[in-house]
Coordinates of C-alpha atoms and ligand atoms in Angstrom, one line a residue:
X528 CA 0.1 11.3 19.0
X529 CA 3.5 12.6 18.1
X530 CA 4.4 15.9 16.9
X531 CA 5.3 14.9 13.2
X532 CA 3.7 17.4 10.6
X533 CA 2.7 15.8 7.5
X534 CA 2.3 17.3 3.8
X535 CA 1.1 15.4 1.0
X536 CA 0.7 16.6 -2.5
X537 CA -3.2 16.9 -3.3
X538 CA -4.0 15.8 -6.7
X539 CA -7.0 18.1 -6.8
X540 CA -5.5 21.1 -6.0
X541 CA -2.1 20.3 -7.3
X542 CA 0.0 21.3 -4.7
X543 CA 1.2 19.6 -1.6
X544 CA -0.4 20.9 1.6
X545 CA -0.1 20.3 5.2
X546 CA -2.0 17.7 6.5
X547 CA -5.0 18.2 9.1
X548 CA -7.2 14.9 9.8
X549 CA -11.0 16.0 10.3
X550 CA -10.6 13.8 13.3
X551 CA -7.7 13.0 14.6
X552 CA -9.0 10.2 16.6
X553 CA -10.3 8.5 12.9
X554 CA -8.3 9.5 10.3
X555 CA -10.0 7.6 6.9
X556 CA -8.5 6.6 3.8
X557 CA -10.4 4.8 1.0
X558 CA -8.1 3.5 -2.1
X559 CA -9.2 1.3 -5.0
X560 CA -8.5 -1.9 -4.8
X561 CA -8.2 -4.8 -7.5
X562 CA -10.8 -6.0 -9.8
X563 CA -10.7 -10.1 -9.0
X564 CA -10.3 -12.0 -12.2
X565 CA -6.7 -12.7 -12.8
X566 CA -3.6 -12.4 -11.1
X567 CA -2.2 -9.2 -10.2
X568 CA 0.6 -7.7 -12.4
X569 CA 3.8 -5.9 -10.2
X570 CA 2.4 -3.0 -11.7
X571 CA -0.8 -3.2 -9.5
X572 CA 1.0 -4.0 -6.0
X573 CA 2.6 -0.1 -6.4
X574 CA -0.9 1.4 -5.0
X575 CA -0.7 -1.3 -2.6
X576 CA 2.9 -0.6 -1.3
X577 CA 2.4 3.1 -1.4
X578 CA -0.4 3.2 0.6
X579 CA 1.0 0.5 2.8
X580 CA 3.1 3.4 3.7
X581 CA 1.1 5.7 4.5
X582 CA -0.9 3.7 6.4
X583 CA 2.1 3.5 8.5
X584 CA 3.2 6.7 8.7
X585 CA -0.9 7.6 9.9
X586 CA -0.7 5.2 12.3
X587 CA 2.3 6.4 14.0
X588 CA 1.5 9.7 14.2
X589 CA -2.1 9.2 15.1
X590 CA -2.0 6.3 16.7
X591 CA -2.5 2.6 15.6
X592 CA -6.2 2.3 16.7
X593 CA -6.8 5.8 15.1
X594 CA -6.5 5.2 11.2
X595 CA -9.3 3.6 9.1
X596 CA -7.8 2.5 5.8
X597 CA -10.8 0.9 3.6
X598 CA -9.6 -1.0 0.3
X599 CA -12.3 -2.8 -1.4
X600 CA -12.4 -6.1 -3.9
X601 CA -14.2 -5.4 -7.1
X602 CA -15.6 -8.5 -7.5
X603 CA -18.8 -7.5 -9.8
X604 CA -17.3 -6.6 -13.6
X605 CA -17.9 -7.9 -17.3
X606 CA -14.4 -8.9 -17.1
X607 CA -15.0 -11.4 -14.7
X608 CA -18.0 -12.2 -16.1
X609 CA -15.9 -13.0 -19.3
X610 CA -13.2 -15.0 -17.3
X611 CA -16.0 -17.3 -15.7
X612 CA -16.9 -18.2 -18.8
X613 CA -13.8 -18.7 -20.7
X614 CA -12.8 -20.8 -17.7
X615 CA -15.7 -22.5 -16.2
X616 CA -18.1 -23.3 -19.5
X617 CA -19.9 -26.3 -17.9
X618 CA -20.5 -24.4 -14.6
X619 CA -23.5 -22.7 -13.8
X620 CA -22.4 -18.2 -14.3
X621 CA -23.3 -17.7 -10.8
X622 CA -21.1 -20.2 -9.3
X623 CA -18.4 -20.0 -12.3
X624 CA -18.0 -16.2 -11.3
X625 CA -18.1 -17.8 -7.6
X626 CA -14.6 -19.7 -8.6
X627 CA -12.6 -16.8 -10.5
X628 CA -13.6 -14.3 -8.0
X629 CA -12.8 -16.2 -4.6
X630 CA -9.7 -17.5 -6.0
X631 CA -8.5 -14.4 -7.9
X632 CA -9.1 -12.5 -4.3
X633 CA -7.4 -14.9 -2.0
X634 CA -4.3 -15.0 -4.6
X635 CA -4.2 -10.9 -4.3
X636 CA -4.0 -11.5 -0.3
X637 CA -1.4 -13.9 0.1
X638 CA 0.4 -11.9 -3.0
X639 CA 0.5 -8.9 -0.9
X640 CA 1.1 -10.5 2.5
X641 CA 3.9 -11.5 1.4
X642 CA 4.6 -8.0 -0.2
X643 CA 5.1 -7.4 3.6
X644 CA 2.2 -4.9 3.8
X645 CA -0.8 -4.6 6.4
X646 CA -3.8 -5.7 5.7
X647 CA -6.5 -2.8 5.5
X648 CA -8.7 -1.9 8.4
X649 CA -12.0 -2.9 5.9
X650 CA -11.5 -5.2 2.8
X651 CA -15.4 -4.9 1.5
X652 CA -16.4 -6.7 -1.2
X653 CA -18.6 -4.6 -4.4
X654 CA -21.0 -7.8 -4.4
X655 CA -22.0 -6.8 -0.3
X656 CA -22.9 -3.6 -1.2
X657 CA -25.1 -3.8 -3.5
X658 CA -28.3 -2.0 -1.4
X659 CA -26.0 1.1 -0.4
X660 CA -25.2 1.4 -4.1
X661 CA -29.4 1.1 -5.0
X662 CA -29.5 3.7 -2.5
X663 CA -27.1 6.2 -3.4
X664 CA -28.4 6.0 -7.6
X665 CA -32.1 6.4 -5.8
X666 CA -30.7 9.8 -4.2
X667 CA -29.0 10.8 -7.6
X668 CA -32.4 10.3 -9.2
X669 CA -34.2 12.1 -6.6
X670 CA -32.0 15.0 -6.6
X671 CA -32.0 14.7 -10.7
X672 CA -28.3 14.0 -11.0
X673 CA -29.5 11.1 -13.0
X674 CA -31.9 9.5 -15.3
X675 CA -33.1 6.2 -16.9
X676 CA -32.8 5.9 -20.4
X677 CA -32.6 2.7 -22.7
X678 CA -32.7 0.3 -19.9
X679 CA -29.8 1.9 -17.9
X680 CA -30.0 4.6 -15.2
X681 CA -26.7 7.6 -16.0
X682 CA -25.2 10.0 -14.0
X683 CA -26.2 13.7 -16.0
X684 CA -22.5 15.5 -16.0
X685 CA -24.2 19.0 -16.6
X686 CA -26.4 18.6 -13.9
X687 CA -22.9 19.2 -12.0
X688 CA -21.8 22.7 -12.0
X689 CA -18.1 22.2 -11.5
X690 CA -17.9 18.4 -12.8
X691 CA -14.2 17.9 -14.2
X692 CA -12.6 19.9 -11.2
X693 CA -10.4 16.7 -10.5
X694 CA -8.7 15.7 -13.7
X695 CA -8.9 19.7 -15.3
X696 CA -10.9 18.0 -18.0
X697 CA -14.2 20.2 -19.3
X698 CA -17.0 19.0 -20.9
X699 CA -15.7 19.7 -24.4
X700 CA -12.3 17.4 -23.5
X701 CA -14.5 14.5 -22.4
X702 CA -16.4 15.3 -26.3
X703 CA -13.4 15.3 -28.0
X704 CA -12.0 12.1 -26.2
X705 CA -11.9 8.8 -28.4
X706 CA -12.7 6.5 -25.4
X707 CA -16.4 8.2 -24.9
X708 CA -18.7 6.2 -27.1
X709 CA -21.5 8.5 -28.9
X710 CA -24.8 7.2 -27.5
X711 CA -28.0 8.6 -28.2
X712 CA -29.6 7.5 -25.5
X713 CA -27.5 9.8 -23.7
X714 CA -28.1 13.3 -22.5
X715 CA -24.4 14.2 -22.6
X716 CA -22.1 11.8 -24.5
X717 CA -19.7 11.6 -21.0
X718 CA -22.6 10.6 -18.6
X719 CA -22.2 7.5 -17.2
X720 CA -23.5 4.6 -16.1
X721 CA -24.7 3.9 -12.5
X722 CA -26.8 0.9 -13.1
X723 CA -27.8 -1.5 -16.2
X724 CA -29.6 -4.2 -16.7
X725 CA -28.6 -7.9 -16.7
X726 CA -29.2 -10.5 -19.8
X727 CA -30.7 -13.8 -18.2
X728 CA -27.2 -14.8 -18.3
X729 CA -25.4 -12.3 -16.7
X730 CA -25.5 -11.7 -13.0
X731 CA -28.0 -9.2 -11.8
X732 CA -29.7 -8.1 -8.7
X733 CA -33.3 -6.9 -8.6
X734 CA -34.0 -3.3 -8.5
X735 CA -36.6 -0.3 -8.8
X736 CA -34.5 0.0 -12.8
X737 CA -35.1 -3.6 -13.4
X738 CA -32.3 -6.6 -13.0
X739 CA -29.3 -5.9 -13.0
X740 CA -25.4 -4.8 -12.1
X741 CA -23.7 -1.5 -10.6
X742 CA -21.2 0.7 -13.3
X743 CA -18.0 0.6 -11.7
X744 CA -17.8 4.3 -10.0
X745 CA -20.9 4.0 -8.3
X746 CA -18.9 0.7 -5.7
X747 CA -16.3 3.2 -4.3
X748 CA -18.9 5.9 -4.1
X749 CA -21.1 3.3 -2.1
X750 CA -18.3 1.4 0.0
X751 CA -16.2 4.8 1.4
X752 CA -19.4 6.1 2.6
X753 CA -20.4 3.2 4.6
X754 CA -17.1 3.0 6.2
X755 CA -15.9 6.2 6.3
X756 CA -18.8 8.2 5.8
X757 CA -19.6 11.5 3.5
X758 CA -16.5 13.3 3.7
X759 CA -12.9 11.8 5.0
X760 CA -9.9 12.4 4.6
X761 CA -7.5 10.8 2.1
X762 CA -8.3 9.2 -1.1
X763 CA -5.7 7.1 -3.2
X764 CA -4.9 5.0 -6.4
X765 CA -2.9 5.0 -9.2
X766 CA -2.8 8.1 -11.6
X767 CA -5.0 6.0 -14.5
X768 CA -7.7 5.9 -12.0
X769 CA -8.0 10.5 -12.1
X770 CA -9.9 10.4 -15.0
X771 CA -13.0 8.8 -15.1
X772 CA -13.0 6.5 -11.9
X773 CA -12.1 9.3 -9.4
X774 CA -13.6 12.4 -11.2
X775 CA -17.0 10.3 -11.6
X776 CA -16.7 9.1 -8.1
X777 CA -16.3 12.9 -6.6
X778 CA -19.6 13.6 -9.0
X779 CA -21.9 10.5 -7.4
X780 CA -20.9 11.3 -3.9
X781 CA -21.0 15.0 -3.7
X782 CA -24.4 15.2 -5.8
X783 CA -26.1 12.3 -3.9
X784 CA -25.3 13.7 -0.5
X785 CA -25.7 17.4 -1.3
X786 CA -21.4 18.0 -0.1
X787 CA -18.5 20.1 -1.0
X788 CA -15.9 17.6 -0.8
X789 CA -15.7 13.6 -0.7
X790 CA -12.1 13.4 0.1
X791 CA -9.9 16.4 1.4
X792 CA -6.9 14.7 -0.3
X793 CA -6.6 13.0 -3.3
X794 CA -2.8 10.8 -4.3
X795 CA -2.4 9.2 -7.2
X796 CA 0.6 7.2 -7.9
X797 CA 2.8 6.8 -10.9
X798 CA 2.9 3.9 -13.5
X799 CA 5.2 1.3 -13.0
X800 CA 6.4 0.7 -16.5
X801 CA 8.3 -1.6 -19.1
X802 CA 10.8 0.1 -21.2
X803 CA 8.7 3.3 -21.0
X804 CA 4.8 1.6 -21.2
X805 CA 2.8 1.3 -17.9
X806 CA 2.4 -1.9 -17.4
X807 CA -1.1 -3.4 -17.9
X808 CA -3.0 -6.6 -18.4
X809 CA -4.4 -5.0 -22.0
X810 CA -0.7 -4.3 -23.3
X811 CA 0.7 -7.8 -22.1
X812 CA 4.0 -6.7 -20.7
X813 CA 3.4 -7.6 -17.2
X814 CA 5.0 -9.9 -15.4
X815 CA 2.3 -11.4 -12.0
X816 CA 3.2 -10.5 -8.1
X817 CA 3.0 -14.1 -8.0
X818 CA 5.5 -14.8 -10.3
X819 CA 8.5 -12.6 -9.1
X820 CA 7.8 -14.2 -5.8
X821 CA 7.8 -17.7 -7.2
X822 CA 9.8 -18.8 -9.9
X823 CA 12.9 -16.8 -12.5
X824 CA 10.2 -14.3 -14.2
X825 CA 12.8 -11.4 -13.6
X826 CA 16.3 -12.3 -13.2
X827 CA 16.5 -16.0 -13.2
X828 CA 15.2 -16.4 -9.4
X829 CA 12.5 -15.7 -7.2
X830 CA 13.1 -12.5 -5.2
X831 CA 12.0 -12.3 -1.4
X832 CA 8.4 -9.8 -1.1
X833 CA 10.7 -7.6 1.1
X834 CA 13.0 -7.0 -1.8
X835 CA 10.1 -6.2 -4.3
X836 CA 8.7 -3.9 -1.8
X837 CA 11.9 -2.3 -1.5
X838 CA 12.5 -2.1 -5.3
X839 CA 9.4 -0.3 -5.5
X840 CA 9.7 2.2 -2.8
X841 CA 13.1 3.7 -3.8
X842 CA 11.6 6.0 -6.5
X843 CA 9.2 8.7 -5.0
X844 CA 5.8 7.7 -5.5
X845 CA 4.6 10.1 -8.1
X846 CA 7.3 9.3 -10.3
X847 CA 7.2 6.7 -12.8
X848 CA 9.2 3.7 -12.4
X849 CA 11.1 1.9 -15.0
X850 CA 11.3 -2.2 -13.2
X851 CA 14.3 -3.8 -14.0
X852 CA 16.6 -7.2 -12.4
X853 CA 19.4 -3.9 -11.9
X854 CA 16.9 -2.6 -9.3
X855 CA 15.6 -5.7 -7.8
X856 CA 19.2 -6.2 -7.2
X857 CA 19.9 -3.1 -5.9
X858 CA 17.0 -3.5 -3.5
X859 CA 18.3 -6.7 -2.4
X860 CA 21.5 -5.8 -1.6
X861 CA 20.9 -2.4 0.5
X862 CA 18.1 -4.5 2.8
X863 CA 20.8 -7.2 3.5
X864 CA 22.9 -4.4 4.4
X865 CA 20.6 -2.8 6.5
X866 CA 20.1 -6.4 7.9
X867 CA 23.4 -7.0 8.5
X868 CA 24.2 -3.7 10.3
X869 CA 20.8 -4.1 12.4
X870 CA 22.2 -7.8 14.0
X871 CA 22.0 -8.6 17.3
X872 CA 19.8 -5.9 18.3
X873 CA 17.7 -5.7 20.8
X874 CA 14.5 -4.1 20.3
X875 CA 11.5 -4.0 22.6
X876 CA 8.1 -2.4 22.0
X877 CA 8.9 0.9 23.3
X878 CA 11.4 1.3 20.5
X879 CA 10.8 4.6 18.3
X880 CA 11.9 4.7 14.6
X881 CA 14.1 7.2 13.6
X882 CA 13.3 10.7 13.9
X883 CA 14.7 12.0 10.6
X884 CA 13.5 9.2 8.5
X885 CA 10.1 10.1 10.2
X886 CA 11.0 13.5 8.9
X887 CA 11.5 12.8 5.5
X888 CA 8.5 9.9 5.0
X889 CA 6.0 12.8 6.3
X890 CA 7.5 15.1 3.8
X891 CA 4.9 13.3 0.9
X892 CA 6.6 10.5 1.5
X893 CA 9.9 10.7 0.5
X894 CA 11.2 6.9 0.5
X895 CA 14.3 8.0 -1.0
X896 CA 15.7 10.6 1.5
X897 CA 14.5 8.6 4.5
X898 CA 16.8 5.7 2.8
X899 CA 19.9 8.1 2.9
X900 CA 18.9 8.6 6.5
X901 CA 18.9 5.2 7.1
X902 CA 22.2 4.4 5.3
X903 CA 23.9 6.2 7.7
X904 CA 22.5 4.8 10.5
X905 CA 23.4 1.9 9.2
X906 CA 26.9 3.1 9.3
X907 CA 26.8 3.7 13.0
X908 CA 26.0 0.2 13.7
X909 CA 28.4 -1.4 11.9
X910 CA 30.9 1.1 13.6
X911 CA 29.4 -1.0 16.8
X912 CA 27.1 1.9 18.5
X913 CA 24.2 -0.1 19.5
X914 CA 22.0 2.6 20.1
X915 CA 22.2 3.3 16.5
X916 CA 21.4 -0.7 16.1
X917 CA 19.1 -0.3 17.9
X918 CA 17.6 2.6 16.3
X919 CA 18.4 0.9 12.4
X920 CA 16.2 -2.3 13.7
X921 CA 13.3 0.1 15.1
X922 CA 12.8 1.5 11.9
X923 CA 13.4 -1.6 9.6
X924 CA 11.0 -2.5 11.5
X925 CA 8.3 0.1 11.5
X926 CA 8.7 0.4 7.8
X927 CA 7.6 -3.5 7.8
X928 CA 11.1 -5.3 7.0
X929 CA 12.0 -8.0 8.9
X930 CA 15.5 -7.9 10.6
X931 CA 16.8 -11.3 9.0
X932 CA 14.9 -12.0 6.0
X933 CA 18.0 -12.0 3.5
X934 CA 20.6 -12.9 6.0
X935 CA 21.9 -16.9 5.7
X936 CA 21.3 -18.6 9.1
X937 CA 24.7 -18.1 10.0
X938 CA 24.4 -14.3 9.5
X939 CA 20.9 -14.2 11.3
X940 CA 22.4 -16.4 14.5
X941 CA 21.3 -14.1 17.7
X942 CA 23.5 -13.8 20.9
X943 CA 22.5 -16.7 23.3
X944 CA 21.4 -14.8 26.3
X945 CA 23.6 -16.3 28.7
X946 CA 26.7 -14.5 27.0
X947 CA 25.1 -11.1 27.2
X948 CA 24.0 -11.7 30.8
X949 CA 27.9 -12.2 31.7
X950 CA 29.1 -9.6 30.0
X951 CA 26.6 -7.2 31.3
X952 CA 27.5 -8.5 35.4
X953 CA 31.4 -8.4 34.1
X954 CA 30.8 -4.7 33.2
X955 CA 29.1 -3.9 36.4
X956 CA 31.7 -5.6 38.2
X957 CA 34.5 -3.6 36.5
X958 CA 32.5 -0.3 37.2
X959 CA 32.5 -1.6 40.7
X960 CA 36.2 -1.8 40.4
X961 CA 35.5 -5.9 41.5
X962 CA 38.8 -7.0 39.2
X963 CA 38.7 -10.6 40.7
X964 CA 35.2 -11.0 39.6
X965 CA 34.9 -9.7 36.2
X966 CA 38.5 -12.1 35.7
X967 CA 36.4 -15.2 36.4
X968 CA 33.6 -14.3 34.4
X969 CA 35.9 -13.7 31.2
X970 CA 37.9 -16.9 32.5
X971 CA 34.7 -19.0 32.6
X972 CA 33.5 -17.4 29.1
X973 CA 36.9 -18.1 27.7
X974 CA 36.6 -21.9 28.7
X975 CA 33.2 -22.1 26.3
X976 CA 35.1 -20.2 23.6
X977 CA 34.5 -17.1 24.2
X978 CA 37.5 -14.1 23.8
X979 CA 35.6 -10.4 24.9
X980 CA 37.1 -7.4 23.8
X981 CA 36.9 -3.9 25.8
X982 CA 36.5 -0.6 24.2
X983 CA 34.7 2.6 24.9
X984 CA 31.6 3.7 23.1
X985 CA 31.0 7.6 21.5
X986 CA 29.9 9.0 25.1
X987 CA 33.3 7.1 26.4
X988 CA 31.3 4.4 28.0
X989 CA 33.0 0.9 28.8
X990 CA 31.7 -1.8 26.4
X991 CA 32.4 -4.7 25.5
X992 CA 32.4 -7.0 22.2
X993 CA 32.8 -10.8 21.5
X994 CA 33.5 -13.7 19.5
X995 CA 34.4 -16.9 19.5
X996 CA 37.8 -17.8 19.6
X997 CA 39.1 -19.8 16.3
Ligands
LIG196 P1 -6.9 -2.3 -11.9 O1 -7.1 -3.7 -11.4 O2 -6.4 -2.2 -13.3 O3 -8.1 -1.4 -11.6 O4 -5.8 -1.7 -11.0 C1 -5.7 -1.7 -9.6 C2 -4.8 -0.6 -9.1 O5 -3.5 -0.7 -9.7 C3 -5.3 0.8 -9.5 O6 -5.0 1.7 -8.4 C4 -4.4 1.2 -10.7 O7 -4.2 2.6 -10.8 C5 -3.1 0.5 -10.3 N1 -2.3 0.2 -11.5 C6 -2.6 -0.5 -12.6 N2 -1.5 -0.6 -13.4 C7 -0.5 0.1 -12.8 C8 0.9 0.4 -13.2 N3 1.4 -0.1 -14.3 N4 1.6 1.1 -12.4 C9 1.1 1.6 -11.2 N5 -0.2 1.4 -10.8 C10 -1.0 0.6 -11.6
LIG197 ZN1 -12.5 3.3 -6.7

């Protein structure tokens, strides 16, 4: 484990804190994943890429076999249900949903493989987990956080002392909010649903309430205790998610198991707009993952998944983020450059990313700054230091870029070993003072082309450069 100190701005008490894992031989984060009907919009691969970063960041500093990162696959919702449908009319719902929800899910994966990100620790699926939800809403009941009423079972918000803690929202908010239907059935017009019942044609699993589906909430509540148990550590998604999915998932875990606290941090990231809106599915200003990766959506071409990932990480995570072709481009050109200055290093698996960038990514993530610091050790490579290449390509690398994605073959063309193996016996040989040999070796390089070219390094080191004589 390495010494870096982490802070990270905590949604729930609203002010970034240092970070302490419960364990720091499991440090567990649980963020929302996609719900599996339709492709998913730019706007949705920000949580992904955000977290991606973290994940990275935990993993160096813990260790790589010592973070747990848990991102499920709603793939039970009246959404797909509705796609299934509209898609699949002559196909029987259970196998229709089958269709939308395995190829919805396997598009999201290759979308965000190609992202450049790591895949999760867990990816569990809503529809796997149905039992641990049945037996979290059987604790709620038992503990009278909820009730069954009109054919559904609710979550009772005042049977929650401090419910609203999260968002800041009280009860009268929630009364006053248009997006909380007035039902009668309900105790409290902002309880919510942990379990309805199924029409014949709707999917449904059998339960002590009758047939039927899990509300939304209750799947995280169900799937980030199974893998990461009652309390952990980090929870994430973006800020639309606060208020209710979060709020209402801190009430069914904390309530069912009798806890202070699910997560210890909560991170919510901004929206990822167009000309000022978030971007979302319901709005229709969204342009697909697959798209930018594929054909002109943005800009007349396809960009590389590098470069989107870029794009997106150059503002600071909490901030919102107005997507344009000028910062795709931008993105683009600073990785080549980073590429370019990071050719022909050589880096082995002991290689360490750069301290200061490490500095600045544990300071809440700060993309930007650590982006300044690796400008300028970009700098220092191209001024021929190949520590500092060497250093560039370690991080490039740790952040998940690859070292010649952007670069044209001719750029990306790596040293043929034999050359380096020369110069490195001609150097030894003119340490040794051995003149006659280190003159053969450049004699015999010269006859394949070669000219070298001596010069001392920052510590005033001999070194030696190449290329090939025109
Ligand atoms: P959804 O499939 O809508 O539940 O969204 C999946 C994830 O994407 C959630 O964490 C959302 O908060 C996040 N998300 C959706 N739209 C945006 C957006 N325009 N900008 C940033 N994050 C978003
Ligand atoms: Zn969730």
């Amino acid at each position: 484990m390495s010494g870096t100190p982490l802070s990270l701005y905590n949604t729930l008490t609203r002010t970034k804190e240092a970070f302490t894992p419960l364990d720091p031989d499991n440090v567990r984060m649980y963020v929302c994943g996609p719900t599996v009907y339709d492709f998913a919009h730019i706007g949705n691969a920000r949580p992904v890429i955000v977290f991606d970063l973290l994940f990275r960041l935990l993993r160096h500093v813990y260790g790589a076999d010592k973070v747990t990162y848990v991102r499920n696959i709603t793939d039970v919702d009246d959404k797909i249900n509705a796609r299934a449908l509209r898609d699949f009319p002559d196909l029987p719902l259970n196998e229709a949903i089958r269709r939308v929800t395995e190829k919805t899910e396997s598009q999201f994966l290759s979308d965000v493989a190609a992202l450049g990100t790591l895949e999760p620790t867990v990816q569990p699926r809503a529809t796997d987990n149905i039992a641990e939800m049945q037996a979290l809403i059987a604790d709620l009941i038992a503990r009278e956080h909820a009730y069954n009423a009109n054919g559904e079972v609710l979550f009772a918000v005042d049977s929650m002392a401090d419910y609203g803690q999260l968002s800041g929202r009280n009860l009268e908010d929630n009364l006053a909010g248009a997006r909380i239907a007035i039902d009668a059935h309900k105790k409290n017009p902002a309880d919510f649903v942990l379990w309805k019942q199924s029409a014949e044609n709707e999917p449904g699993w059998d339960s002590p309430w009758g047939r039927g589906r899990p509300g939304w909430h209750i799947e995280c509540s169900a799937m980030s205790e199974r893998y990461l148990g009652q309390t952990f550590d980090i929870h994430g998604g973006g800020l639309d998610l606060i208020f209710p999915h979060h709020e209402n998932e801190i009430a069914q875990s904390r309530c069912a198991h009798g806890t202070e606290v699910m997560a210890k941090v909560w991170m919510h990231n901004g929206f990822l707009q167009v000309e000022g809106q978030k971007m979302s599915k319901s709005l229709g200003n969204f342009v697909t993952i697959n798209d930018l990766l594929q054909t002109g959506a943005m800009g007349g071409h396809a960009w590389h998944g590098e470069v989107l990932r870029l794009a997106m990480l150059m503002t600071h995570y909490r901030e919102p983020i107005d997507f344009s072709v000028k910062r795709l481009e931008e993105a683009e050109s600073k990785l080549r450059d980073w590429q370019r200055a990071a050719r022909g290093a050589e880096t082995g698996e002991a290689d360490e990313p750069d301290a200061s960038v490490l500095r600045e990514l544990a300071d809440d993530l700060n993309f930007h700054r650590a982006s300044v610091a690796l400008d300028l050790i970009a700098k220092k490579a191209n001024r021929d230091e190949g520590h500092a290449r060497q250093c560039l390509a370690a991080t490039l690398q740790f952040l998940g870029f690859s070292l010649d994605s952007l670069l044209t073959s001719d750029e990306g063309w790596e040293e043929p070993p034999h050359i380096a193996a020369a110069i490195a016996d001609r150097l030894a040989a003119l340490n040794a003072k051995d003149f006659a040999k280190a003159d053969t070796i450049r004699k015999d390089l010269a006859e394949q082309g070669i000219a070298l070219m001596d010069y001392k390094d920052e510590a005033g080191a001999r070194q030696t450069k190449w290329e090939i004589k025109r």
